[in-house]
Amino acid sequence: MNSPVVIHWFRQDLRLSDNPAFSEACRTGEVLPLYILNDGEENARALGGASKNWLHHSLKALDASLNGHLLILKGDPCEIFEQLVRKLPINSVFWNRCYEPWRIKQDVRLKSALKENGVATKSFNGTLLWEPWEIKKPGGDPYKVFTPFYRKGCLQAPEPRKPLPSPETVQLHSANVQEALSVDELGLLDSRLWSLRISEYWQHGEQAAQNRLYAFLEEGLNDYKEGRNFPALHHTSRLSPHLHFGEISPNQIWWALSMHEETQDTDHFRSELGWREFSYSLLFQNPSLPTKNLNPKFDTFPWLADDKRLLAWQIGQTGVPIVDAGMRELWQTGYMHNRLRMITGSFLVKNLLLDWRAGEKWFWDCLVDADLANNSASWQWIAGCGADAAPYFRIFNPVLQGEKFDAQGHYTRHYLPELKNLPEKYLFKPWEAPEDILKSAGVSLGENYPFPIVDLKRSREEALRALEKTK
DNA sequence: TTTTGAGTTGTTCGA
DNA sequence: GTCGAACAACTCAAA
């Protein structure tokens, strides 16, 4: 008698170690590893371009670690499972939970459909340190402010699961499925130069994620608290895309961190995992987080609809150097340093007076770490309409931010080569530079670098007035 | 129920 | 250049 066939359905858990559902599947029987691309399904948000690029490489790495046994299909999961169950001797289906509202609905539907067909299903937590419904106030209400959520909620909850090792013995089931596709056949790479280029900046897959973690712990963690603010330094972990695709679990990071002496640096880095949990909790409690202001007072905010402004921001041609540097980092690498995410976000919303959702959408398409919970919670935060938003008058001044966090201009000059000979004194405000300085730096405003598309002082005051009315 | 203290990431102004 | 205060008022969390 053959052992039962168990499907492990890979979703945002593209790894073998510390994968609770996969481990359980391996204990239960012969495992058929499955990935389903159901991009563009109704109600689901289509994958962004950068995400597709990452997914392509990550699936290749996963397939290789499964000796080429990953079954890849495309379409609606409910229909696909229905067909698979008819063709193959499937006993049960395991997966790790996802928390996007459309995923939750789909999983509920799928569970009952499989049950009707006599197939057992089991879902696990492989993605979060705590389930988003577990962290709540003593009265049962969810937290709305980060600090108590993290300190009282997370840090006093039971400790997160210790990472599981990769299963020692894996019996893989080879299924001959006619519709099976190769990673290449999914068509995730587009031929635009952009898509090819961003992959040069990254290593993908489970092993690369582990390497990144340990490189960060060795080289970046020390002085993380301060150093993470300076985009020219390498003090951020850059683990976000690995985490998003589940090439590494937050538990693996949490416990690797615990091997280090407790300092302000470890504390602050650990709390960033707390922010991830907070975003997921916010999304779970507010399924409309990606599209609707959490604070309804913002529903009447007079956002401008100005495609020219939006385009200038997107392509890094606003004439405000630190903003343009950030936007070009995003376009070139599929990533943006966190300090720059705040600066460019604040600029879009509070200087250009454009709707945060336009920014969210662009980031969604361009970021290799695009994550529904993190992206929407962070945009709502910077826009001031979020759960725990900063006071509205806290508007970043992009000149000061540049002078403070990129004092030597290494970062800005790297992404804006046309300004690379401009002295620090004017690098962040070339419109104030005397003509001879511009000339000797080879900068000609309006020709090889734009004049600023808004007046910083005036647009700030306009935003303040609009925000005051919103109250 | 009432009250009190606090809230990721900042800027400007005036001394 | 450096420092402290002001920028408002509200909501949340917890005693």
XYZ file of C-alpha atoms (C1' of nucleotides) in Angstrom:
501
model
C 0.000 0.000 0.000
C 1.401 3.358 -0.979
C 1.595 6.073 1.640
C -0.983 8.833 1.213
C -0.237 11.754 -1.064
C -0.214 15.118 0.637
C -0.098 18.364 -1.270
C 1.922 21.148 0.218
C 0.670 24.282 -1.409
C 3.459 26.882 -1.512
C 2.258 30.477 -1.461
C 4.230 33.101 0.428
C 6.428 30.520 2.124
C 8.978 29.691 -0.561
C 11.367 27.800 1.721
C 11.853 24.342 3.204
C 13.220 25.251 6.640
C 10.937 26.509 9.394
C 7.964 25.756 7.222
C 5.335 24.271 9.554
C 2.949 23.118 6.848
C 5.668 21.548 4.721
C 7.198 19.771 7.725
C 3.829 18.370 8.700
C 3.196 17.259 5.137
C 6.513 15.399 5.112
C 5.567 13.599 8.318
C 2.211 12.639 6.901
C 3.072 11.024 3.607
C 4.404 11.451 0.134
C 4.512 15.155 -0.643
C 3.434 16.768 -3.864
C 4.829 20.313 -3.754
C 2.594 22.706 -5.636
C 2.660 26.341 -6.639
C -0.303 28.043 -8.282
C -0.039 31.358 -10.038
C -3.439 32.985 -9.932
C -2.395 36.471 -10.776
C -5.090 38.879 -11.764
C -7.891 36.859 -10.303
C -10.989 38.820 -9.513
C -10.733 40.793 -6.285
C -7.095 39.883 -5.986
C -4.504 42.502 -6.634
C -2.354 41.683 -9.625
C 1.335 41.223 -8.875
C 3.511 44.250 -9.502
C 6.278 44.095 -12.079
C 9.091 43.919 -9.542
C 7.274 41.256 -7.552
C 6.881 39.103 -10.653
C 10.559 39.413 -11.321
C 11.435 38.300 -7.811
C 8.902 35.486 -7.899
C 10.437 34.103 -11.076
C 13.843 33.745 -9.470
C 12.494 32.571 -6.159
C 10.439 29.805 -7.758
C 13.513 28.648 -9.641
C 15.446 28.418 -6.391
C 12.595 26.572 -4.686
C 12.206 24.137 -7.559
C 15.929 23.416 -7.482
C 15.819 22.700 -3.753
C 13.014 20.221 -4.498
C 15.088 18.558 -7.212
C 12.809 19.874 -9.882
C 9.687 18.330 -8.396
C 7.731 21.541 -7.875
C 4.434 21.270 -9.713
C 3.571 24.656 -11.172
C 0.112 25.501 -12.415
C -1.722 28.603 -13.410
C -5.343 29.496 -12.773
C -8.006 29.577 -10.117
C -6.926 27.442 -7.139
C -10.426 26.136 -6.476
C -10.740 24.787 -9.994
C -7.205 23.462 -10.020
C -7.663 21.540 -6.800
C -10.926 20.113 -8.014
C -9.167 18.687 -11.056
C -6.140 17.452 -9.126
C -8.289 15.649 -6.615
C -10.063 13.853 -9.414
C -6.864 12.746 -11.117
C -4.529 11.944 -8.243
C -4.842 9.925 -5.032
C -4.752 12.986 -2.818
C -5.360 12.517 0.846
C -4.885 16.007 2.205
C -3.753 19.533 1.392
C -1.587 21.609 3.709
C -0.616 25.253 3.514
C 0.600 28.181 5.576
C -1.915 30.937 6.086
C -1.903 34.200 4.127
C -3.661 37.285 5.401
C -4.661 39.337 2.382
C -8.444 39.763 2.540
C -8.996 38.055 -0.828
C -6.766 35.151 0.212
C -8.704 34.633 3.407
C -11.958 34.444 1.464
C -10.464 32.114 -1.091
C -9.072 29.800 1.576
C -12.423 29.526 3.304
C -14.077 28.628 0.021
C -11.382 26.138 -0.844
C -11.482 24.424 2.534
C -15.135 23.613 2.274
C -14.844 22.564 -1.367
C -12.042 20.120 -0.558
C -13.914 18.823 2.434
C -16.878 18.008 0.234
C -14.517 15.971 -1.920
C -13.285 14.074 1.103
C -9.889 15.758 1.200
C -8.551 16.956 4.533
C -7.014 20.418 4.742
C -4.822 21.906 7.381
C -3.427 25.416 7.609
C -0.522 26.642 9.708
C 1.113 29.850 10.792
C 4.340 30.095 8.858
C 4.392 33.797 8.179
C 3.820 35.776 11.360
C 5.275 35.671 14.856
C 1.758 35.851 16.271
C -1.562 35.479 14.532
C -3.086 38.888 13.908
C -6.107 37.979 16.012
C -3.978 36.878 18.956
C -2.554 40.258 19.917
C -5.296 42.277 21.524
C -6.051 44.410 24.544
C -7.181 42.707 27.750
C -10.769 43.645 26.868
C -10.468 41.905 23.512
C -10.274 44.955 21.252
C -7.382 45.262 18.796
C -4.612 47.763 19.459
C -4.543 50.885 17.334
C -1.235 52.325 18.478
C 2.055 50.648 17.774
C 3.891 51.046 21.064
C 1.334 49.315 23.301
C 0.666 46.764 20.540
C 4.319 45.815 20.571
C 5.336 46.256 24.212
C 2.210 45.050 25.965
C 0.810 42.896 23.233
C 3.697 41.167 21.476
C 6.455 41.210 24.058
C 4.189 39.830 26.758
C 2.565 37.213 24.580
C 3.977 33.669 24.513
C 7.323 33.559 22.709
C 7.230 32.892 18.982
C 7.829 29.350 17.766
C 11.455 28.294 17.541
C 12.443 27.660 13.927
C 11.955 24.150 12.627
C 14.800 22.482 10.738
C 14.293 21.425 7.139
C 12.645 18.011 7.083
C 15.303 15.303 7.075
C 13.474 12.893 4.878
C 11.220 14.113 2.154
C 9.378 11.646 -0.006
C 8.406 13.600 -3.044
C 5.534 12.499 -5.194
C 5.991 12.883 -8.911
C 2.751 13.655 -10.591
C 2.271 13.610 -14.295
C -0.005 16.563 -14.786
C -0.661 17.655 -18.296
C -1.106 21.323 -17.460
C 2.175 21.568 -15.554
C 4.310 24.559 -16.462
C 7.930 25.446 -16.015
C 8.867 28.625 -14.193
C 9.833 30.173 -17.503
C 6.445 29.367 -18.974
C 4.763 31.473 -16.300
C 6.011 34.529 -18.170
C 6.912 36.452 -15.057
C 9.890 38.175 -16.616
C 9.026 40.890 -19.024
C 11.537 41.854 -21.624
C 11.830 45.439 -20.491
C 15.370 46.289 -19.621
C 14.152 47.420 -16.220
C 12.979 44.000 -15.277
C 16.228 42.387 -16.271
C 18.289 44.958 -14.465
C 16.710 44.870 -11.055
C 17.564 41.215 -10.634
C 21.256 42.154 -10.828
C 20.929 43.779 -7.429
C 19.581 40.751 -5.627
C 20.164 37.133 -4.784
C 16.992 35.132 -4.507
C 15.859 32.061 -2.659
C 16.105 30.479 0.752
C 19.889 30.172 0.895
C 20.343 33.757 -0.247
C 17.937 34.901 2.467
C 19.929 33.081 5.123
C 23.148 34.579 3.772
C 21.609 38.038 3.857
C 20.474 37.585 7.453
C 23.885 36.496 8.671
C 25.681 39.183 6.692
C 23.429 41.763 8.305
C 23.936 40.378 11.790
C 27.697 40.500 11.255
C 28.026 43.794 9.447
C 24.888 45.864 9.877
C 23.407 45.213 13.292
C 26.085 47.010 15.234
C 24.965 50.670 15.237
C 21.680 49.746 13.567
C 19.693 52.232 15.681
C 21.554 55.225 14.276
C 23.016 53.830 11.108
C 19.700 52.740 9.617
C 18.870 56.392 8.993
C 21.714 56.929 6.564
C 21.026 55.567 3.099
C 24.671 55.597 2.049
C 25.570 53.211 4.891
C 24.658 49.556 4.957
C 22.849 49.303 8.238
C 19.435 48.150 7.087
C 18.859 44.438 6.726
C 17.326 44.412 3.231
C 15.495 41.282 4.262
C 12.070 42.643 3.280
C 11.705 40.895 -0.100
C 12.926 37.611 1.382
C 10.375 37.972 4.164
C 7.581 38.868 1.794
C 8.053 35.749 -0.291
C 8.717 33.657 2.748
C 12.230 32.702 1.733
C 12.944 33.315 5.404
C 10.545 33.336 8.338
C 10.294 36.069 10.954
C 10.903 33.342 13.537
C 14.285 32.568 12.033
C 15.205 36.236 12.304
C 13.766 36.610 15.802
C 15.721 33.691 17.194
C 18.930 34.427 15.313
C 18.783 37.861 16.915
C 18.451 36.333 20.345
C 21.945 34.896 19.985
C 23.270 38.453 20.096
C 23.851 40.526 23.201
C 20.854 42.723 24.045
C 21.560 46.272 22.980
C 19.558 49.216 21.702
C 20.463 47.987 18.248
C 18.953 44.537 18.713
C 15.922 46.091 20.412
C 15.262 48.429 17.540
C 15.783 45.829 14.888
C 13.470 43.423 16.697
C 10.799 46.110 16.892
C 10.863 46.334 13.102
C 9.536 42.787 13.075
C 6.913 44.169 15.460
C 5.948 46.763 12.849
C 5.412 44.002 10.349
C 3.107 42.255 12.805
C 1.313 45.554 13.446
C 0.704 46.119 9.728
C -0.738 42.633 9.355
C -2.927 43.171 12.379
C -4.192 46.455 10.927
C -4.964 44.795 7.607
C -6.703 41.898 9.313
C -8.862 44.235 11.377
C -9.439 46.609 8.438
C -9.682 44.725 5.158
C -10.125 48.004 3.292
C -6.767 49.323 4.530
C -5.264 49.277 0.998
C -7.952 51.507 -0.451
C -9.749 53.460 2.261
C -8.524 56.111 4.677
C -8.465 54.608 8.132
C -9.367 58.048 9.411
C -12.565 58.949 7.543
C -11.952 62.659 8.022
C -9.498 62.372 5.165
C -12.254 61.293 2.804
C -12.899 64.945 2.030
C -9.263 65.922 1.638
C -8.765 67.927 -1.576
C -6.152 65.726 -3.256
C -5.046 66.997 -6.615
C -5.396 64.917 -9.774
C -2.288 66.011 -11.596
C -0.734 63.354 -13.802
C 2.179 65.568 -14.711
C 3.201 65.900 -11.083
C 2.721 62.205 -10.511
C 4.858 61.295 -13.497
C 7.666 63.633 -12.445
C 7.664 61.973 -9.034
C 7.597 58.480 -10.500
C 10.564 58.989 -12.787
C 12.615 61.028 -10.323
C 12.391 64.377 -12.124
C 10.824 66.619 -9.480
C 13.853 68.883 -9.263
C 14.231 68.098 -5.560
C 17.411 66.013 -5.429
C 16.884 63.803 -2.393
C 13.388 62.914 -3.632
C 14.611 62.139 -7.133
C 17.473 60.045 -5.773
C 15.014 57.911 -3.812
C 12.663 57.471 -6.735
C 15.516 56.462 -9.005
C 16.844 53.985 -6.485
C 13.389 52.421 -6.567
C 13.268 52.304 -10.346
C 16.778 50.951 -10.745
C 16.918 48.419 -7.961
C 13.329 47.552 -7.027
C 14.038 48.780 -3.539
C 14.175 52.035 -1.610
C 15.920 52.743 1.671
C 13.410 53.322 4.459
C 14.488 56.906 5.113
C 13.816 57.658 1.458
C 10.420 55.964 1.581
C 9.424 58.494 4.222
C 10.901 61.445 2.386
C 9.434 60.603 -1.018
C 6.091 59.644 0.525
C 5.844 62.834 2.504
C 6.769 64.816 -0.593
C 4.074 63.178 -2.728
C 1.339 63.715 -0.203
C 2.307 66.957 1.491
C 4.154 68.908 -1.166
C 2.605 67.622 -4.368
C -0.775 67.161 -2.642
C -1.382 63.899 -4.481
C -3.442 61.051 -3.057
C -1.409 58.505 -1.073
C -3.103 55.744 -3.064
C -1.288 56.893 -6.201
C 1.993 56.511 -4.349
C 0.992 53.171 -2.921
C 0.193 51.899 -6.387
C 3.533 52.960 -7.807
C 5.437 51.391 -4.932
C 3.357 48.254 -5.389
C 4.504 47.958 -8.973
C 8.155 48.824 -8.395
C 9.119 47.313 -5.062
C 10.527 43.805 -4.914
C 9.242 43.731 -1.323
C 5.737 44.971 -2.231
C 3.553 43.660 0.539
C -0.101 44.562 0.869
C -0.109 44.986 4.648
C 3.192 46.836 4.973
C 2.731 49.030 1.936
C -0.763 50.228 2.735
C -0.161 50.686 6.459
C 2.996 52.681 5.792
C 1.391 54.912 3.179
C -1.507 55.636 5.481
C 0.976 56.482 8.181
C 2.932 58.974 6.105
C -0.256 60.485 4.699
C -1.509 61.091 8.220
C -4.739 59.160 7.804
C -3.455 55.956 9.422
C -4.093 54.350 12.767
C -1.162 55.835 14.541
C -0.195 58.715 12.317
C 2.256 61.454 13.096
C 0.831 64.921 13.812
C -0.128 66.571 10.571
C 2.316 69.441 10.884
C 5.230 67.037 10.857
C 6.102 67.577 7.222
C 9.511 66.509 6.050
C 11.661 69.192 4.522
C 13.534 67.354 1.751
C 16.428 69.827 1.800
C 17.048 69.349 5.502
C 16.544 65.601 5.254
C 19.200 65.429 2.568
C 21.628 67.584 4.526
C 21.048 65.593 7.667
C 20.986 62.010 6.407
C 23.177 62.204 3.318
C 25.527 64.936 4.461
C 28.360 63.911 2.159
C 25.955 63.366 -0.684
C 27.191 59.869 -1.541
C 23.707 58.477 -1.963
C 22.300 61.427 -3.866
C 25.243 61.686 -6.226
C 25.096 57.967 -6.930
C 21.544 58.126 -8.214
C 21.764 61.612 -9.719
C 25.006 61.524 -11.708
C 24.056 64.792 -13.390
C 24.607 66.500 -10.018
C 27.700 64.626 -8.976
C 30.014 67.628 -9.220
C 27.775 69.941 -7.244
C 29.239 70.818 -3.808
C 27.350 69.623 -0.705
C 26.275 73.131 0.089
C 23.960 73.193 -2.936
C 23.501 69.518 -3.697
C 20.091 69.401 -2.029
C 18.926 72.788 -3.320
C 20.517 73.437 -6.699
C 17.965 76.183 -7.409
C 19.766 78.309 -4.815
C 23.208 77.772 -6.266
C 24.938 80.730 -7.928
C 25.209 80.529 -11.680
C 29.007 80.034 -11.732
C 28.840 77.113 -9.295
C 26.186 75.409 -11.394
C 28.196 76.031 -14.490
C 31.431 74.603 -13.180
C 29.523 71.549 -11.937
C 28.058 71.063 -15.378
C 24.509 71.594 -14.160
C 22.057 73.538 -16.228
C 18.681 73.823 -14.564
C 15.826 73.223 -16.914
C 18.213 71.394 -19.246
C 19.975 68.474 -17.626
C 18.183 68.719 -14.285
C 14.739 70.236 -13.697
C 13.771 73.253 -11.671
C 11.735 72.127 -8.651
C 8.149 71.454 -9.732
C 6.799 72.993 -6.525
C 7.989 75.667 -4.147
C 8.773 73.778 -0.959
C 7.743 76.485 1.454
C 4.556 77.448 -0.315
C 3.412 73.868 -0.930
C 4.047 73.031 2.730
C 1.829 75.894 3.803
C -0.852 74.847 1.341
C -0.790 71.333 2.751
C -1.056 72.660 6.295
C -4.068 74.724 5.369
C -5.758 71.787 3.658
C -4.963 69.510 6.574
C -6.344 72.022 9.042
C -9.625 72.018 7.178
C -9.693 68.231 7.302
C -9.821 68.189 11.081
C -16.717 55.817 34.217
C -13.232 59.116 34.628
C -8.832 60.666 34.303
C -4.251 60.927 32.978
C -0.242 60.292 30.213
C 1.514 59.348 25.899
C 1.956 58.948 20.927
C 8.374 55.873 15.055
C 10.910 58.456 12.068
C 10.067 66.677 12.093
C 10.482 71.773 11.240
C 10.615 76.469 12.319
C 11.422 80.336 14.961
C 13.646 83.111 18.093
C 16.990 83.641 21.670
C 25.849 77.221 14.993
C 22.982 75.536 18.879
C 19.152 75.080 21.828
C 14.395 74.922 23.522
C 9.810 75.864 22.711
C 5.915 75.874 19.765
C 3.458 73.666 16.406
C -2.996 71.571 18.137
C -5.708 68.851 19.503
C -7.254 64.122 19.560
C -7.396 59.403 20.325
C -5.859 55.612 22.523
C -4.467 52.694 26.490
C -4.552 51.787 30.985
C -4.930 52.890 35.792
